[in-house]
């Protein structure tokens, strides 16, 4: 007998068996993520539409996007540092309250007729600030709720959450606006922020990734930036992120004007255009885990950039609503193909101690590109019209694609993020105070002449690990009086930071250091000296 076709329920059961959603805690948290995404995308869509009804200026409409993303430029790094230092559950609840209240106020003044362009921009900025502090805490929390092998699927589901909201949020907001008015649509959007206040209850208070003296807020910002600067993987992710979003922001910033002027649509049609974009994004997000298993991260990102370029040109070339909707569908798929993949790369590359800061840097690159690009493309559209502006953005995308062809992104592996937990205890005569410093570390090697080229190559690979874990300076010296003696020296700002540097070492870091140690002469041990700075005035 022929095998019966699988039913919808059996397919769902099979999907749930391998999905992170099989875990009740993640399901609850994920429901809250969808709620926040719905509230935020509805607010953003209606704020742009309200601005389009208040003024005919393309620049002012584009500035709504800039006001929404500007908080990331100002507070993005602080948000990441805060999410690595404080209780993420409490931080997420506070951000929901900020977004809820700012959206309610905007809705009320829109209903009463007191709204004006500058007040709208201010309240959009406040809501964007809440979202700025929410996102690093939310994304970094995913790692605390799912197993590492489920991470790409969980990150892709996060993209689904945001893009399901992007698909139906503006459509709901547009329908409510057409029925009851824009102010009522804003009030409706504020209700969705309540969902995460319950969803976050599944998030337990995580133990500090690094015990001991906690980092201060601004020291955390510095260490996050240092990690990104000296991590080749993070640098590649940031470069491709900002290159893409600067160009992609043209369609984002001008989509209200495409709906109003190019396609002659009302608020319902505007919501449909946004919703079609989101539908493409949802389809793409569901496909990403499988695509990342079949192809490299770099291949998925590059193919998505090409798809976005074609979709933008399609929207720019048409005045037919159906064709524009097709272009929006492809653009949504490409948007998630790039950004969800880069997000998965970020979270798979960053160790736990810096994960929220790495997420915030990735988001900062995204929002920087959107904010700067929105202003650029809005000003250009005011000067030369909408359609040629989008064509120029597609041309710039092609140019940056060619310039960055050697920049490759990859998913991290377990060794990149797993701490190396077998370091010996420090033998110190007197334990320094946490703020004492700077600390000078010297590692002395004896290397035979035949092993010198291999040693110099191996020790250079160690530099990045020292610097991204806390060293402010690093250098290798050759002893001119002893031919085989080499000294690696690096400086850390304080004793507390040195202790953190040791704890930040991952298995991958240790593997690089072992390659150096293997070249050491077997009859002489490696010698490590730790020296702490002395202030002569305090003797």
Coordinates of C-alpha atoms in Angstrom, one line a residue:
X1 CA 0.0 0.0 0.0
X2 CA 1.2 3.5 -0.7
X3 CA 2.5 5.5 2.2
X4 CA -0.1 8.1 3.3
X5 CA 0.9 11.7 2.8
X6 CA 1.9 13.4 6.0
X7 CA -0.8 15.5 7.6
X8 CA -0.4 19.1 8.7
X9 CA -0.4 18.0 12.4
X10 CA 2.3 15.4 11.8
X11 CA 4.4 18.0 10.0
X12 CA 3.9 20.4 12.8
X13 CA 4.9 17.6 15.4
X14 CA 8.0 16.8 13.3
X15 CA 9.0 20.5 13.2
X16 CA 8.4 21.0 16.9
X17 CA 10.6 18.0 17.7
X18 CA 13.6 19.6 16.3
X19 CA 12.7 23.3 16.9
X20 CA 13.8 25.4 20.0
X21 CA 10.1 26.0 20.5
X22 CA 9.8 22.5 22.0
X23 CA 11.1 24.1 25.2
X24 CA 8.3 25.8 27.2
X25 CA 10.6 28.5 28.6
X26 CA 11.8 29.5 25.1
X27 CA 8.2 29.4 23.8
X28 CA 7.1 31.9 26.5
X29 CA 10.0 34.2 25.8
X30 CA 9.5 33.9 22.1
X31 CA 5.8 34.9 22.5
X32 CA 7.0 38.1 24.3
X33 CA 9.5 38.8 21.5
X34 CA 6.7 38.7 18.9
X35 CA 4.6 41.0 21.1
X36 CA 7.4 43.6 21.4
X37 CA 8.2 43.3 17.7
X38 CA 4.5 43.9 16.8
X39 CA 4.3 46.9 19.0
X40 CA 7.5 48.5 17.7
X41 CA 6.8 47.9 14.0
X42 CA 3.2 49.2 14.3
X43 CA 4.5 52.3 16.1
X44 CA 7.2 52.9 13.5
X45 CA 4.9 52.4 10.6
X46 CA 2.2 54.7 12.0
X47 CA 4.7 57.4 13.0
X48 CA 6.0 57.5 9.5
X49 CA 2.5 57.7 8.1
X50 CA 1.4 60.4 10.6
X51 CA 4.5 62.4 9.5
X52 CA 3.5 61.9 5.8
X53 CA 0.1 63.4 6.6
X54 CA 1.6 66.4 8.5
X55 CA 4.1 67.4 5.8
X56 CA 4.9 66.8 2.2
X57 CA 8.7 67.0 2.8
X58 CA 10.5 63.8 1.9
X59 CA 13.3 64.7 4.3
X60 CA 10.9 65.0 7.3
X61 CA 9.3 61.6 6.5
X62 CA 12.8 60.0 6.2
X63 CA 13.8 61.7 9.6
X64 CA 11.2 59.5 11.3
X65 CA 13.4 56.5 10.5
X66 CA 16.5 58.5 11.7
X67 CA 14.7 59.4 15.0
X68 CA 13.9 55.7 15.5
X69 CA 17.5 54.6 14.9
X70 CA 19.5 57.5 16.4
X71 CA 19.3 56.1 19.9
X72 CA 21.4 53.2 18.8
X73 CA 24.1 55.7 17.7
X74 CA 24.0 57.4 21.1
X75 CA 23.3 54.5 23.5
X76 CA 23.9 51.2 21.6
X77 CA 27.2 50.4 23.2
X78 CA 26.0 51.4 26.6
X79 CA 23.0 49.2 26.1
X80 CA 25.2 46.2 25.3
X81 CA 27.4 46.8 28.3
X82 CA 24.4 47.2 30.6
X83 CA 22.9 43.9 29.3
X84 CA 26.2 42.0 30.1
X85 CA 26.4 43.5 33.6
X86 CA 22.9 43.8 35.1
X87 CA 19.9 41.5 35.4
X88 CA 18.6 41.2 31.9
X89 CA 15.1 40.3 33.0
X90 CA 14.7 43.5 34.9
X91 CA 16.2 45.5 32.0
X92 CA 13.8 44.1 29.5
X93 CA 10.8 45.0 31.7
X94 CA 11.9 48.6 32.0
X95 CA 12.4 48.9 28.3
X96 CA 8.8 47.6 27.7
X97 CA 7.4 50.3 30.0
X98 CA 9.4 53.0 28.2
X99 CA 8.1 51.9 24.8
X100 CA 4.5 51.5 26.0
X101 CA 4.3 55.0 27.6
X102 CA 5.9 56.9 24.7
X103 CA 3.6 55.2 22.2
X104 CA 0.5 55.9 24.4
X105 CA 1.5 59.6 24.6
X106 CA 2.0 59.8 20.9
X107 CA -1.4 58.1 20.3
X108 CA -3.2 60.5 22.6
X109 CA -1.8 63.7 21.1
X110 CA -2.5 62.3 17.6
X111 CA -6.2 61.8 18.6
X112 CA -6.5 65.2 20.1
X113 CA -4.8 66.9 17.2
X114 CA -1.9 68.3 19.3
X115 CA 0.8 66.4 17.4
X116 CA 3.4 68.3 15.3
X117 CA 6.4 67.0 13.4
X118 CA 8.9 67.8 16.1
X119 CA 6.9 66.2 19.0
X120 CA 6.4 63.2 16.8
X121 CA 10.2 62.9 16.2
X122 CA 10.9 63.3 19.9
X123 CA 8.5 60.5 21.0
X124 CA 9.7 58.3 18.2
X125 CA 13.2 58.9 19.6
X126 CA 12.1 57.9 23.1
X127 CA 10.5 54.7 21.8
X128 CA 13.6 53.9 19.8
X129 CA 15.7 54.4 23.0
X130 CA 13.6 51.8 24.7
X131 CA 14.1 49.4 21.8
X132 CA 17.8 50.1 21.8
X133 CA 18.2 48.9 25.4
X134 CA 15.8 46.0 24.8
X135 CA 17.5 44.4 21.8
X136 CA 20.9 43.4 23.1
X137 CA 19.4 42.0 26.3
X138 CA 16.7 40.1 24.3
X139 CA 19.1 38.6 21.8
X140 CA 21.9 37.7 24.2
X141 CA 19.2 36.0 26.4
X142 CA 18.5 33.5 23.6
X143 CA 21.8 31.7 24.3
X144 CA 20.7 31.2 27.9
X145 CA 17.5 29.5 26.8
X146 CA 18.6 27.1 24.1
X147 CA 21.3 24.6 23.5
X148 CA 24.2 25.7 21.2
X149 CA 23.2 23.4 18.4
X150 CA 19.8 25.1 18.4
X151 CA 21.2 28.6 18.2
X152 CA 20.9 29.2 14.4
X153 CA 17.3 28.0 14.5
X154 CA 16.6 30.2 17.5
X155 CA 18.2 33.3 15.9
X156 CA 16.2 32.6 12.7
X157 CA 13.1 32.3 14.8
X158 CA 13.9 35.7 16.3
X159 CA 14.0 37.0 12.7
X160 CA 10.7 35.4 12.1
X161 CA 9.2 37.1 15.2
X162 CA 10.4 40.5 14.0
X163 CA 9.3 39.9 10.4
X164 CA 6.0 38.3 11.2
X165 CA 5.5 41.6 13.0
X166 CA 6.8 43.5 10.0
X167 CA 4.4 41.5 7.8
X168 CA 1.2 41.9 9.9
X169 CA 2.0 44.8 12.2
X170 CA 1.9 47.6 9.6
X171 CA -1.1 45.9 8.0
X172 CA -3.0 45.9 11.3
X173 CA -1.9 49.4 12.0
X174 CA -3.0 50.6 8.6
X175 CA -6.4 48.8 8.9
X176 CA -7.0 50.3 12.4
X177 CA -5.9 53.8 11.1
X178 CA -8.3 53.5 8.1
X179 CA -11.1 52.5 10.5
X180 CA -10.5 54.5 13.7
X181 CA -7.6 56.9 12.8
X182 CA -3.9 57.0 13.3
X183 CA -4.0 57.8 17.0
X184 CA -6.1 54.7 17.7
X185 CA -3.6 52.6 15.8
X186 CA -0.8 53.9 18.0
X187 CA -2.8 53.1 21.1
X188 CA -3.4 49.6 19.8
X189 CA 0.3 49.1 19.2
X190 CA 1.2 50.1 22.8
X191 CA -0.8 47.1 24.1
X192 CA 1.6 44.6 22.5
X193 CA 4.5 45.7 24.8
X194 CA 2.6 44.2 27.7
X195 CA 3.1 40.6 26.3
X196 CA 6.9 40.6 26.9
X197 CA 6.4 41.6 30.6
X198 CA 4.9 38.1 31.0
X199 CA 7.2 36.4 28.5
X200 CA 10.3 37.4 30.3
X201 CA 9.3 35.5 33.3
X202 CA 10.8 32.4 31.7
X203 CA 14.2 34.1 31.8
X204 CA 16.2 33.1 34.9
X205 CA 18.8 35.3 36.5
X206 CA 22.1 34.1 34.9
X207 CA 25.2 33.7 36.8
X208 CA 27.9 36.2 35.9
X209 CA 30.0 34.8 33.1
X210 CA 33.1 36.1 34.9
X211 CA 33.1 35.9 38.7
X212 CA 35.0 38.5 40.8
X213 CA 34.9 42.2 40.7
X214 CA 32.2 43.3 38.2
X215 CA 33.0 45.6 35.3
X216 CA 31.8 49.2 35.4
X217 CA 29.4 50.4 32.7
X218 CA 32.0 52.4 30.7
X219 CA 34.8 49.8 31.3
X220 CA 32.4 47.3 29.8
X221 CA 31.9 49.6 26.7
X222 CA 35.7 49.8 26.3
X223 CA 36.2 46.0 26.5
X224 CA 33.4 45.4 24.1
X225 CA 34.9 47.8 21.5
X226 CA 38.3 46.3 22.1
X227 CA 36.9 42.8 21.4
X228 CA 35.3 43.9 18.2
X229 CA 38.4 45.7 17.0
X230 CA 40.7 42.7 17.6
X231 CA 38.3 40.0 16.5
X232 CA 38.7 39.4 12.7
X233 CA 35.3 37.6 12.6
X234 CA 33.5 40.5 14.3
X235 CA 35.2 43.1 12.0
X236 CA 34.0 41.2 8.9
X237 CA 30.4 41.0 10.3
X238 CA 30.3 44.7 11.0
X239 CA 31.8 45.7 7.6
X240 CA 29.2 43.8 5.7
X241 CA 26.4 44.9 8.0
X242 CA 27.0 48.6 7.6
X243 CA 27.7 48.4 3.9
X244 CA 24.4 46.7 3.3
X245 CA 22.2 48.8 5.6
X246 CA 23.5 52.2 4.3
X247 CA 22.2 51.2 0.8
X248 CA 19.2 49.2 1.9
X249 CA 17.9 52.2 4.0
X250 CA 16.8 53.9 0.8
X251 CA 13.8 51.6 0.4
X252 CA 13.1 51.6 4.1
X253 CA 13.1 55.4 4.4
X254 CA 11.2 56.1 1.2
X255 CA 8.6 53.3 1.3
X256 CA 5.9 55.7 2.7
X257 CA 6.5 58.0 -0.3
X258 CA 6.6 55.0 -2.7
X259 CA 3.1 54.1 -1.4
X260 CA 1.8 57.7 -1.4
X261 CA 3.3 59.3 -4.5
X262 CA 4.6 56.5 -6.8
X263 CA 1.7 54.1 -6.3
X264 CA -1.0 56.5 -5.2
X265 CA -2.0 54.3 -2.2
X266 CA -3.8 55.2 1.0
X267 CA -3.0 53.9 4.5
X268 CA -4.4 50.4 3.7
X269 CA -2.2 50.1 0.6
X270 CA 0.7 51.4 2.6
X271 CA 0.2 48.7 5.2
X272 CA -0.1 46.1 2.5
X273 CA 3.2 47.1 1.0
X274 CA 4.9 46.8 4.4
X275 CA 3.1 43.6 5.0
X276 CA 4.3 42.0 1.7
X277 CA 7.9 43.0 2.7
X278 CA 7.4 41.2 6.0
X279 CA 5.9 38.2 4.4
X280 CA 9.0 37.7 2.2
X281 CA 11.1 38.2 5.4
X282 CA 9.1 35.4 7.2
X283 CA 9.6 32.9 4.3
X284 CA 13.3 33.7 4.2
X285 CA 13.7 33.4 8.0
X286 CA 12.1 29.9 8.0
X287 CA 14.5 28.8 5.3
X288 CA 17.7 30.2 6.9
X289 CA 18.6 27.3 9.3
X290 CA 18.4 24.8 6.4
X291 CA 20.4 27.2 4.1
X292 CA 23.1 27.6 6.7
X293 CA 23.4 23.8 6.9
X294 CA 23.8 23.5 3.1
X295 CA 25.8 26.6 2.3
X296 CA 28.4 28.8 4.1
X297 CA 27.3 31.9 6.0
X298 CA 29.2 34.0 3.5
X299 CA 27.3 32.4 0.5
X300 CA 23.9 33.1 2.1
X301 CA 24.8 36.7 2.9
X302 CA 26.2 37.4 -0.6
X303 CA 23.3 35.9 -2.4
X304 CA 20.9 37.9 -0.3
X305 CA 22.7 41.1 -1.1
X306 CA 22.3 40.4 -4.8
X307 CA 18.6 39.7 -4.3
X308 CA 18.1 43.0 -2.5
X309 CA 19.7 44.9 -5.3
X310 CA 17.4 43.4 -7.9
X311 CA 14.3 43.9 -5.7
X312 CA 15.1 47.6 -5.1
X313 CA 15.5 48.2 -8.9
X314 CA 12.2 46.4 -9.5
X315 CA 10.4 48.7 -7.0
X316 CA 12.1 51.8 -8.5
X317 CA 11.2 50.9 -12.1
X318 CA 7.4 50.4 -11.6
X319 CA 4.2 52.3 -11.0
X320 CA 2.2 49.1 -11.0
X321 CA 1.1 48.1 -7.5
X322 CA 1.4 44.3 -8.1
X323 CA 4.9 44.6 -9.4
X324 CA 5.9 46.8 -6.5
X325 CA 4.5 44.2 -4.1
X326 CA 6.6 41.5 -5.8
X327 CA 9.7 43.7 -5.3
X328 CA 8.8 44.2 -1.7
X329 CA 8.4 40.5 -1.2
X330 CA 11.9 39.8 -2.6
X331 CA 13.3 42.7 -0.6
X332 CA 11.9 41.3 2.6
X333 CA 13.5 37.9 1.9
X334 CA 16.8 39.5 1.2
X335 CA 16.7 41.7 4.3
X336 CA 16.4 38.7 6.6
X337 CA 18.8 36.7 4.5
X338 CA 21.5 39.3 5.2
X339 CA 20.7 40.5 8.7
X340 CA 19.5 37.3 10.4
X341 CA 22.5 35.5 9.0
X342 CA 24.9 38.2 10.3
X343 CA 23.1 38.0 13.7
X344 CA 23.6 34.2 13.9
X345 CA 27.3 34.8 13.0
X346 CA 27.7 37.4 15.8
X347 CA 26.1 35.2 18.5
X348 CA 28.0 32.1 17.4
X349 CA 31.3 34.0 17.5
X350 CA 31.1 36.0 20.7
X351 CA 32.0 34.4 24.1
X352 CA 29.4 34.7 26.9
X353 CA 31.3 37.5 28.7
X354 CA 30.9 39.9 25.8
X355 CA 27.9 38.5 23.9
X356 CA 25.4 41.3 24.6
X357 CA 28.1 43.8 23.7
X358 CA 28.8 42.0 20.4
X359 CA 25.1 42.0 19.7
X360 CA 24.9 45.7 20.4
X361 CA 27.8 46.4 18.1
X362 CA 26.1 44.4 15.3
X363 CA 22.9 46.3 16.0
X364 CA 24.8 49.6 16.1
X365 CA 26.2 48.9 12.7
X366 CA 22.7 48.2 11.5
X367 CA 21.2 51.3 13.0
X368 CA 24.1 53.5 12.0
X369 CA 23.6 52.5 8.4
X370 CA 19.8 53.0 8.6
X371 CA 20.1 56.4 10.3
X372 CA 22.8 57.8 8.0
X373 CA 21.4 56.2 4.9
X374 CA 17.8 57.5 5.7
X375 CA 19.1 61.1 5.9
X376 CA 21.2 60.7 2.7
X377 CA 18.5 59.1 0.6
X378 CA 15.8 61.4 2.0
X379 CA 17.8 64.5 1.0
X380 CA 18.6 63.0 -2.4
X381 CA 15.0 62.1 -3.0
X382 CA 14.0 65.7 -2.2
X383 CA 16.5 66.9 -4.9
X384 CA 16.0 64.3 -7.7
X385 CA 12.8 62.3 -6.9
X386 CA 12.2 58.9 -5.4
X387 CA 12.8 56.5 -8.2
X388 CA 16.3 57.7 -9.3
X389 CA 17.3 57.8 -5.6
X390 CA 16.5 54.1 -5.2
X391 CA 18.4 53.4 -8.4
X392 CA 21.4 55.2 -7.1
X393 CA 21.2 53.2 -3.8
X394 CA 21.2 49.9 -5.8
X395 CA 24.3 51.1 -7.8
X396 CA 26.1 51.9 -4.5
X397 CA 25.2 48.4 -3.3
X398 CA 26.9 46.9 -6.3
X399 CA 30.0 49.0 -5.8
X400 CA 30.3 48.1 -2.1
X401 CA 29.7 44.5 -3.0
X402 CA 32.7 44.6 -5.3
X403 CA 34.9 46.5 -2.9
X404 CA 34.2 44.0 0.0
X405 CA 34.5 40.9 -2.1
X406 CA 37.4 39.7 0.1
X407 CA 35.5 40.2 3.4
X408 CA 34.2 36.8 4.5
X409 CA 31.9 35.9 7.3
X410 CA 31.7 32.5 9.0
X411 CA 29.8 30.9 11.9
X412 CA 31.9 30.4 15.0
X413 CA 32.4 27.0 16.5
X414 CA 32.3 25.6 20.1
X415 CA 36.0 26.3 20.7
X416 CA 35.5 30.0 19.9
X417 CA 33.1 30.6 22.8
X418 CA 33.8 27.9 25.4
X419 CA 36.0 29.2 28.3
X420 CA 39.3 27.3 28.9
X421 CA 38.8 26.3 32.5
X422 CA 42.1 24.6 33.3
X423 CA 44.4 27.5 34.1
X424 CA 46.5 27.1 37.2
X425 CA 45.9 29.2 40.3
X426 CA 48.0 32.4 40.4
X427 CA 50.9 32.2 42.9
X428 CA 51.2 35.7 44.4
X429 CA 53.0 36.8 47.6
X430 CA 50.5 39.6 48.3
X431 CA 47.1 39.8 46.5
X432 CA 46.9 43.2 44.8
X433 CA 43.9 45.4 45.0
X434 CA 41.5 45.1 42.0
X435 CA 42.3 48.7 41.0
X436 CA 46.1 48.3 41.3
X437 CA 47.9 48.5 38.0
X438 CA 48.9 48.6 35.3
X439 CA 50.0 45.0 35.1
X440 CA 53.0 44.0 32.9
X441 CA 53.1 40.3 31.8
X442 CA 56.3 38.8 30.4
X443 CA 56.4 35.4 28.8
X444 CA 60.0 34.2 28.1
X445 CA 60.6 31.5 25.4
X446 CA 63.6 29.7 24.2
X447 CA 63.3 28.9 20.5
X448 CA 65.8 26.9 18.5
X449 CA 67.0 28.5 15.3
X450 CA 65.2 26.0 13.1
X451 CA 61.9 26.7 14.7
X452 CA 62.2 30.5 14.6
X453 CA 60.0 31.1 11.4
X454 CA 57.2 28.9 12.8
X455 CA 57.4 30.5 16.2
X456 CA 57.2 34.1 14.8
X457 CA 54.1 33.1 12.7
X458 CA 52.4 31.4 15.7
X459 CA 53.1 34.1 18.2
X460 CA 51.6 36.8 15.8
X461 CA 48.3 34.8 15.9
X462 CA 48.3 35.1 19.7
X463 CA 48.3 38.9 19.6
X464 CA 44.6 39.2 18.7
X465 CA 43.6 36.9 21.5
X466 CA 45.6 39.0 24.1
X467 CA 44.2 42.3 22.8
X468 CA 40.6 41.3 22.5
X469 CA 40.6 39.8 26.0
X470 CA 42.1 42.9 27.7
X471 CA 45.7 43.8 26.8
X472 CA 46.2 47.4 25.9
X473 CA 49.6 46.9 24.3
X474 CA 51.4 43.8 23.0
X475 CA 54.9 43.2 21.5
X476 CA 57.4 40.4 21.0
X477 CA 61.1 41.1 21.6
X478 CA 64.3 39.3 20.7
X479 CA 67.2 39.2 23.1
X480 CA 70.3 40.6 21.4
X481 CA 72.6 38.8 23.9
X482 CA 70.9 35.4 23.8
X483 CA 70.0 34.3 20.3
X484 CA 67.3 31.8 21.3
X485 CA 65.5 34.0 23.8
X486 CA 62.3 35.8 22.9
X487 CA 60.0 37.8 25.3
X488 CA 56.3 38.3 24.8
X489 CA 55.2 41.4 26.7
X490 CA 51.7 42.8 27.2
X491 CA 50.1 45.4 29.5
X492 CA 46.7 45.3 31.1
X493 CA 45.2 48.4 32.8
X494 CA 44.5 46.8 36.3
X495 CA 44.8 43.7 38.4
X496 CA 41.0 43.1 38.1
X497 CA 41.2 43.4 34.3
X498 CA 44.1 40.9 34.3
X499 CA 42.1 38.4 36.3
X500 CA 39.3 38.9 33.7
X501 CA 41.7 38.4 30.9
X502 CA 42.7 35.0 32.2
X503 CA 39.0 34.0 32.6
X504 CA 38.1 35.3 29.1
X505 CA 40.4 32.8 27.5
X506 CA 38.5 30.3 25.3
X507 CA 39.6 26.9 24.1
X508 CA 40.4 28.4 20.6
X509 CA 42.6 31.0 22.3
X510 CA 44.4 28.3 24.2
X511 CA 44.9 26.2 21.1
X512 CA 46.7 29.2 19.5
X513 CA 48.9 29.6 22.5
X514 CA 49.7 25.9 22.6
X515 CA 51.1 26.1 19.1
X516 CA 53.7 28.6 20.4
X517 CA 54.5 26.5 23.5
X518 CA 55.0 23.4 21.4
X519 CA 58.0 25.2 19.7
X520 CA 59.6 25.9 23.1
X521 CA 62.9 24.0 23.7
X522 CA 61.9 20.9 25.7
X523 CA 64.8 21.3 28.2
X524 CA 63.8 24.8 29.3
X525 CA 60.3 25.7 30.8
X526 CA 58.4 28.7 29.6
X527 CA 58.8 31.5 32.2
X528 CA 55.9 33.8 33.0
X529 CA 56.5 37.1 35.1
X530 CA 53.7 39.4 36.3
X531 CA 54.7 42.8 37.4
X532 CA 52.4 45.5 38.8
X533 CA 53.0 49.2 38.4
X534 CA 54.2 51.1 41.4
X535 CA 53.3 54.8 42.1
X536 CA 56.4 56.4 43.5
X537 CA 54.3 59.1 45.2
X538 CA 52.5 56.4 47.3
X539 CA 55.5 54.5 48.5

